Structures are given as C-alpha cells and as structure tokens.
CSV table of C-alpha atoms in Angstrom, one decimal:
chain,number,residue,atom,x,y,z
A,1,MET,CA,-0.1,-0.1,-0.6
A,2,PRO,CA,1.5,3.7,-1.2
A,3,SER,CA,2.9,6.0,2.0
A,4,LEU,CA,2.1,9.2,2.4
A,5,ASP,CA,5.8,10.4,2.7
A,6,ARG,CA,5.6,11.7,-0.8
A,7,SER,CA,3.3,13.8,-3.3
A,8,SER,CA,2.5,12.5,-6.5
A,9,ALA,CA,0.3,12.9,-9.5
A,10,GLN,CA,-2.6,11.0,-7.9
A,11,PHE,CA,-2.2,12.4,-4.7
A,12,ASP,CA,-1.1,15.5,-3.3
A,13,SER,CA,0.1,13.9,0.7
A,14,GLU,CA,1.6,17.7,1.7
A,15,ALA,CA,-1.5,19.3,0.9
A,16,PHE,CA,-3.7,16.3,2.9
A,17,GLU,CA,-0.9,17.3,5.8
A,18,GLU,CA,-1.2,20.8,5.8
A,19,ALA,CA,-5.1,20.5,6.0
A,20,ASP,CA,-5.1,17.4,8.4
A,21,ASN,CA,-3.0,19.9,11.2
A,22,GLY,CA,-4.8,22.8,10.3
A,23,ILE,CA,-8.5,21.1,11.2
A,24,GLN,CA,-6.7,20.1,14.5
A,25,GLN,CA,-5.7,23.8,15.5
A,26,LEU,CA,-8.6,25.0,14.7
A,27,ARG,CA,-10.0,22.3,17.1
A,28,GLN,CA,-7.4,23.6,19.6
A,29,LYS,CA,-8.6,27.8,18.7
A,30,LEU,CA,-12.5,28.0,18.0
A,31,PRO,CA,-15.5,26.8,20.3
A,32,GLU,CA,-16.8,24.2,20.4
A,33,ASP,CA,-20.3,25.3,18.5
A,34,ALA,CA,-17.7,26.9,16.0
A,35,VAL,CA,-16.2,23.5,15.1
A,36,ARG,CA,-19.5,21.5,15.4
A,37,ARG,CA,-20.7,23.8,12.9
A,38,LEU,CA,-17.3,23.9,10.4
A,39,ALA,CA,-18.0,19.6,10.6
A,40,LEU,CA,-22.3,20.2,9.8
A,41,GLU,CA,-21.0,22.3,7.0
A,42,VAL,CA,-18.4,19.4,5.7
A,43,VAL,CA,-20.9,16.6,6.2
A,44,THR,CA,-24.4,18.3,4.6
A,45,ARG,CA,-22.6,20.2,1.4
A,46,LEU,CA,-20.8,15.9,1.0
A,47,ILE,CA,-24.5,14.9,1.0
A,48,GLU,CA,-25.8,17.1,-1.4
A,49,ARG,CA,-23.2,16.0,-3.6
A,50,THR,CA,-24.5,12.1,-3.5
A,51,ALA,CA,-26.9,12.0,-6.9
A,52,ALA,CA,-24.1,14.4,-8.8
A,53,LEU,CA,-22.5,11.0,-9.7
A,54,PRO,CA,-22.2,10.1,-13.2
A,55,GLU,CA,-24.4,6.9,-14.0
A,56,THR,CA,-21.6,5.9,-16.1
A,57,LEU,CA,-19.6,5.1,-12.7
A,58,PRO,CA,-20.3,2.1,-10.9
A,59,LEU,CA,-21.0,2.9,-7.1
A,60,PRO,CA,-19.0,1.7,-4.4
A,61,SER,CA,-20.6,-1.3,-2.4
A,62,ASP,CA,-22.1,-0.5,1.2
A,63,GLY,CA,-19.7,-2.8,2.0
A,64,ASP,CA,-16.7,-0.1,0.8
A,65,ILE,CA,-18.3,2.7,2.4
A,66,ASP,CA,-18.5,1.1,5.8
A,67,HIS,CA,-14.7,0.6,5.6
A,68,LEU,CA,-14.0,4.0,4.6
A,69,CYS,CA,-16.3,5.0,7.3
A,70,ASP,CA,-14.6,2.8,10.1
A,71,LEU,CA,-11.3,4.2,8.9
A,72,LEU,CA,-12.2,7.8,8.8
A,73,ILE,CA,-12.8,7.3,12.9
A,74,ALA,CA,-9.7,5.6,12.9
A,75,VAL,CA,-6.9,5.8,15.8
A,76,ASP,CA,-4.4,6.3,12.5
A,77,ALA,CA,-5.0,9.9,11.4
A,78,ARG,CA,-3.7,8.2,8.3
A,79,SER,CA,-5.2,5.5,7.5
A,80,SER,CA,-8.3,6.5,5.6
A,81,ALA,CA,-5.5,9.0,3.0
A,82,ARG,CA,-3.9,6.2,2.6
A,83,HIS,CA,-6.9,3.8,1.4
A,84,ILE,CA,-7.9,6.9,-1.0
A,85,GLU,CA,-4.5,7.4,-1.9
A,86,ASP,CA,-4.7,3.3,-2.9
A,87,LEU,CA,-7.5,3.5,-4.6
A,88,LEU,CA,-6.7,5.7,-7.1
A,89,ASP,CA,-3.0,4.2,-7.8
A,90,ARG,CA,-5.6,1.0,-8.5
A,91,GLY,CA,-7.7,3.3,-11.3
A,92,ALA,CA,-10.8,4.6,-9.1
A,93,PRO,CA,-11.6,8.2,-11.4
A,94,PRO,CA,-11.3,11.0,-8.8
A,95,GLU,CA,-15.1,11.8,-9.6
A,96,LEU,CA,-15.7,8.6,-8.1
A,97,ILE,CA,-13.4,9.1,-5.0
A,98,TYR,CA,-15.5,12.9,-4.9
A,99,LEU,CA,-18.6,11.6,-5.3
A,100,GLY,CA,-18.9,7.8,-4.7
A,101,TYR,CA,-16.6,7.6,-2.1
A,102,LEU,CA,-16.4,10.5,0.2
A,103,ALA,CA,-20.0,12.0,0.1
A,104,ARG,CA,-21.3,8.9,0.6
A,105,SER,CA,-19.2,8.5,3.4
A,106,ALA,CA,-20.2,11.6,4.9
A,107,GLN,CA,-23.8,10.5,4.4
A,108,ARG,CA,-23.3,6.8,5.9
A,109,LEU,CA,-21.5,8.8,9.0
A,110,GLY,CA,-24.9,11.3,9.4
A,111,THR,CA,-26.9,7.9,9.6
A,112,TRP,CA,-24.6,6.4,11.7
A,113,TRP,CA,-24.9,9.4,14.5
A,114,GLU,CA,-28.9,9.4,13.7
A,115,GLU,CA,-28.6,6.1,15.0
A,116,ASP,CA,-26.0,6.1,18.3
A,117,ARG,CA,-23.9,4.0,16.4
A,118,VAL,CA,-21.0,6.9,16.4
A,119,SER,CA,-21.0,9.9,18.8
A,120,PHE,CA,-20.9,13.2,17.4
A,121,LEU,CA,-17.1,13.7,18.1
A,122,ASP,CA,-16.2,10.9,15.9
A,123,VAL,CA,-18.5,12.7,13.1
A,124,THR,CA,-16.8,15.9,13.5
A,125,LEU,CA,-13.3,14.1,13.5
A,126,ALA,CA,-14.3,11.9,10.3
A,127,ALA,CA,-14.9,15.3,8.5
A,128,GLY,CA,-12.1,17.2,8.9
A,129,ARG,CA,-10.5,13.8,7.7
A,130,ILE,CA,-12.7,13.5,4.6
A,131,TYR,CA,-11.5,17.6,4.2
A,132,ALA,CA,-8.1,16.8,4.4
A,133,ILE,CA,-8.2,14.3,1.5
A,134,MET,CA,-10.3,16.5,-1.2
A,135,ARG,CA,-7.5,19.1,-0.5
A,136,GLY,CA,-4.9,16.1,-0.8
A,137,LEU,CA,-6.8,15.3,-3.8
A,138,ARG,CA,-6.1,18.7,-5.7
A,139,PRO,CA,-4.1,17.5,-8.8
A,140,HIS,CA,-6.9,16.7,-10.0
A,141,PHE,CA,-8.6,19.4,-9.9
A,142,ALA,CA,-6.4,22.4,-11.4
A,143,PRO,CA,-7.3,25.4,-12.1
A,144,VAL,CA,-8.7,26.9,-15.1
A,145,ALA,CA,-6.8,28.6,-18.0
A,146,GLY,CA,-10.1,31.0,-18.1
A,147,ILE,CA,-9.0,33.1,-15.0
A,148,ARG,CA,-6.0,35.0,-17.5
A,149,GLN,CA,-8.7,37.2,-18.1
A,150,ARG,CA,-7.7,39.0,-14.7
A,151,ARG,CA,-11.2,38.3,-13.4
A,152,ALA,CA,-12.4,38.1,-9.9
A,153,ILE,CA,-14.7,38.4,-7.3
A,154,PHE,CA,-13.9,40.4,-4.4
A,155,CYS,CA,-16.5,39.2,-0.8
A,156,SER,CA,-17.0,40.6,2.5
A,157,VAL,CA,-17.5,37.2,4.6
A,158,PRO,CA,-20.6,37.1,6.1
A,159,GLY,CA,-22.0,39.0,9.0
A,160,GLU,CA,-19.4,41.8,8.4
A,161,ASP,CA,-20.1,45.5,8.7
A,162,HIS,CA,-17.2,46.9,7.6
A,163,LEU,CA,-17.5,47.6,3.4
A,164,LEU,CA,-15.9,50.3,2.8
A,165,GLY,CA,-12.3,48.8,2.7
A,166,VAL,CA,-13.4,46.3,-0.1
A,167,SER,CA,-16.0,48.1,-2.2
A,168,MET,CA,-12.7,50.6,-2.2
A,169,ALA,CA,-10.5,48.2,-3.2
A,170,ALA,CA,-12.5,46.7,-5.8
A,171,ASP,CA,-13.3,50.0,-7.6
A,172,LEU,CA,-9.0,50.4,-7.4
A,173,PHE,CA,-8.8,47.0,-9.1
A,174,ARG,CA,-10.9,48.2,-11.8
A,175,ARG,CA,-8.6,50.5,-11.9
A,176,GLN,CA,-6.0,48.4,-12.9
A,177,GLY,CA,-7.6,46.4,-15.1
A,178,TRP,CA,-9.5,43.6,-13.2
A,179,ASP,CA,-12.9,42.4,-13.8
A,180,ILE,CA,-14.3,42.7,-10.8
A,181,SER,CA,-17.9,41.5,-9.5
A,182,LEU,CA,-18.0,43.3,-6.0
A,183,LYS,CA,-20.5,41.0,-3.5
A,184,VAL,CA,-21.3,42.4,-0.1
A,185,GLY,CA,-23.8,42.3,2.5
A,186,LEU,CA,-24.7,38.6,1.7
A,187,GLY,CA,-25.5,35.6,3.6
A,188,HIS,CA,-23.6,32.4,3.6
A,189,ASN,CA,-25.4,30.6,1.8
A,190,ALA,CA,-26.3,33.6,-0.8
A,191,LEU,CA,-22.8,34.3,-1.8
A,192,LEU,CA,-21.7,30.7,-1.9
A,193,SER,CA,-24.8,30.7,-4.8
A,194,GLU,CA,-23.6,33.4,-6.1
A,195,LEU,CA,-20.0,32.4,-6.1
A,196,ALA,CA,-21.7,29.3,-8.0
A,197,ALA,CA,-22.5,31.0,-10.9
A,198,ASP,CA,-18.6,32.1,-11.3
A,199,PRO,CA,-16.9,29.2,-10.9
A,200,ASP,CA,-13.0,30.0,-12.5
A,201,ALA,CA,-12.8,33.5,-10.9
A,202,VAL,CA,-10.2,34.5,-8.3
A,203,VAL,CA,-12.0,34.8,-5.7
A,204,GLY,CA,-10.9,37.6,-2.5
A,205,LEU,CA,-11.9,37.3,0.7
A,206,SER,CA,-12.2,40.3,2.9
A,207,CYS,CA,-12.3,39.8,7.0
A,208,SER,CA,-11.5,43.0,8.7
A,209,GLY,CA,-11.0,40.8,12.5
A,210,GLN,CA,-10.9,38.1,15.0
A,211,HIS,CA,-15.0,38.4,15.7
A,212,SER,CA,-15.2,37.1,11.9
A,213,ALA,CA,-12.8,34.5,12.3
A,214,VAL,CA,-15.6,31.3,12.6
A,215,PRO,CA,-17.6,32.8,9.1
A,216,LEU,CA,-14.3,32.8,7.6
A,217,ALA,CA,-13.4,29.3,8.6
A,218,GLN,CA,-17.0,28.2,8.1
A,219,LEU,CA,-17.1,30.0,4.4
A,220,MET,CA,-13.9,28.5,3.3
A,221,VAL,CA,-14.7,24.9,4.0
A,222,ALA,CA,-17.8,25.3,2.1
A,223,MET,CA,-16.1,27.2,-0.8
A,224,ARG,CA,-13.3,24.5,-1.3
A,225,ILE,CA,-16.2,21.4,-1.2
A,226,ASP,CA,-17.9,23.4,-3.3
A,227,ASN,CA,-14.6,23.7,-5.7
A,228,PRO,CA,-11.6,22.5,-5.2
A,229,LYS,CA,-10.3,24.3,-8.3
A,230,ARG,CA,-11.4,27.6,-6.5
A,231,LEU,CA,-8.5,30.1,-5.8
A,232,ILE,CA,-8.7,32.2,-2.8
A,233,LEU,CA,-7.1,34.9,-1.8
A,234,VAL,CA,-7.5,36.6,2.3
A,235,SER,CA,-7.6,40.3,3.1
A,236,GLY,CA,-8.1,42.2,5.3
A,237,GLN,CA,-7.1,42.7,9.5
A,238,ILE,CA,-7.7,39.5,10.5
A,239,ILE,CA,-4.4,38.5,9.0
A,240,GLU,CA,-2.9,40.7,11.9
A,241,THR,CA,-5.8,40.0,14.7
A,242,SER,CA,-6.2,35.8,13.8
A,243,PRO,CA,-2.4,34.8,12.1
A,244,ASP,CA,-2.9,31.3,13.1
A,245,VAL,CA,-6.2,30.5,12.3
A,246,VAL,CA,-5.7,32.0,8.7
A,247,ARG,CA,-3.1,30.1,8.1
A,248,THR,CA,-4.6,27.0,8.8
A,249,LEU,CA,-7.1,27.6,6.5
A,250,SER,CA,-4.4,27.3,4.0
A,251,PRO,CA,-5.5,30.1,1.0
A,252,ASP,CA,-3.9,30.5,-1.7
A,253,ALA,CA,-2.5,33.8,-0.8
A,254,LEU,CA,-2.4,36.5,1.7
A,255,ALA,CA,-2.9,40.2,1.1
A,256,PRO,CA,-2.4,42.3,4.3
A,257,ASP,CA,-2.2,45.5,2.1
A,258,VAL,CA,-3.7,46.5,-1.7
A,259,PRO,CA,-0.1,46.3,-2.9
A,260,THR,CA,0.8,42.6,-1.7
A,261,ALA,CA,-3.2,42.4,-3.1
A,262,LEU,CA,-2.6,43.4,-6.8
A,263,ALA,CA,0.8,41.8,-7.0
A,264,GLU,CA,-1.0,38.5,-5.0
A,265,LEU,CA,-4.0,38.1,-7.2
A,266,ALA,CA,-1.8,38.8,-10.8
A,267,ARG,CA,0.6,35.5,-9.0
A,268,LEU,CA,-2.4,33.4,-8.8
A,269,ALA,CA,-4.1,34.5,-12.5
A,270,GLN,CA,-0.8,33.4,-13.5
A,271,LEU,CA,-0.5,30.5,-12.2
A,272,ALA,CA,-3.4,29.0,-15.0
A,273,ALA,CA,-2.1,30.9,-17.4
A,274,PRO,CA,-1.1,28.0,-20.0
A,275,ASP,CA,2.4,27.1,-21.0
C-alpha cells in the first residue's frame, strides 16, 4: 500500500498533511460550537453532492463505504488517506472518489450518528479527515486557464459590517484593468450561490478582524468543497489579529495591504495561464 511520505500526480500528501494539521489546530483555537458548525458544513455539503455522481461510474458497495467510514474515525489519522491513495493507484476516477466514496461516507456517518452508532465527536473527526483528503485530491482539480483574463470576485465575509474597504479595493483594481465583481452584505448560503455562478474566477475574501474568524472558516471550507479548483485570497485585519487561524485555513494567498493584493492576484492569475 502506498505511503504518505511523498506527493504524487494522484494524491498530494503535503496538502493532506497541511489540511489535517490545520483542522486539528482549528479544534484547539475555535469554540466547540464553531467546530461543530464546520463539521456540519462538510457533511451537509457533501451529502448534497451524492446525487451528482455520473451514472457511468460504478457505485461503491455498502461494504466499501462502511470500511472507509471505519478508517475515517480510526486512531490512525492517515489510514483513510492511504486507502484513498490506494484506490486512485488502482484506477478509481477522482470523480468516483469525491462523489462516490467521500460524499457517501459523509452521508453514512450522518446516519450512524442518528442511530447512535457513533458520537458527534467521531463525526467531527471524520469530517476533518474528509476535508483533508479532498485537499489531497487537488492535483485532479487544477484551475482552468480562463482566470488569466484578470477576473476576480471580491467578497465581504458574511456578517461583516466594514464594507467600505473592500468596495474601495474593488474600484482600485478596476482602474488597474481587472474585471471585479463585488459581493457584499450577503449571508453564507446566498454568497455561495453567487460564487457558484462564476466557478473560474479568483475570489478575494475581506475579513476585518477576529470576530469574523468563524464565518471565514465556515465559508472557506464550503468553498473548497463546492469548487476544489477555486483560488482564494484572504485580506484584511484578520491576518494580523488571528494569523494562526488564517494560516490553518491554507488560503492560496494572503494580502495585508493593497500593493500585496495586486501582486498576489496577478500571481494567482498567472498560475492558470497556459505555458
């Protein structure tokens, strides 16, 4: 069975380790209620995707799903990732892993919790590992070349009252030739629906301080599940007030000021430019 000592074209073990460690740190830094909300975000959004599996792909058996669920709540944090990497090495398509195995495992764990077969702590643990595995699958969800057109969506994190800064930044970027769509004052689900309409644009999230750390975490987790190829930049005072939380979320770029934001967004756009 393959180890997680290396990254490959199939599975990015470094991304898995980074996400897994980040989730563990979030459990220590965030209130218990916030951790529960993040876990529910992962499980709920994945369950919504179980119907999206193409009919041409074979469904994993109930036994396959039960086995993965057991690994997701096992003492060995990496056993589930090794199993997924093994499936990939044996030719399982990434869509089957994502929609067939991970999404159905989230659904099964929700059922087990309702039946008192597992605790919510188990579900929280499994949700974090599922999210980390999804980050490990990122080689299969590379950004598309369309974002080289210097297009981005600037958003305020749900619940933010300080909207002037992100609005001014949007105007500045437009003067620099960027096509900027501004989304402010939206709730969590409404913002995610708006983002789904433009899946290829870079997203810049504005977060003014520590009070928005939990909504930022919940939003970024949902964005990663909804669109694994999305490139995300985080800006605002939260970079200074809650640097540990921001780092654990592994954004693709951080921008404490406008000059840095200009440079970093240009870098993200270049990442997807064709050779």
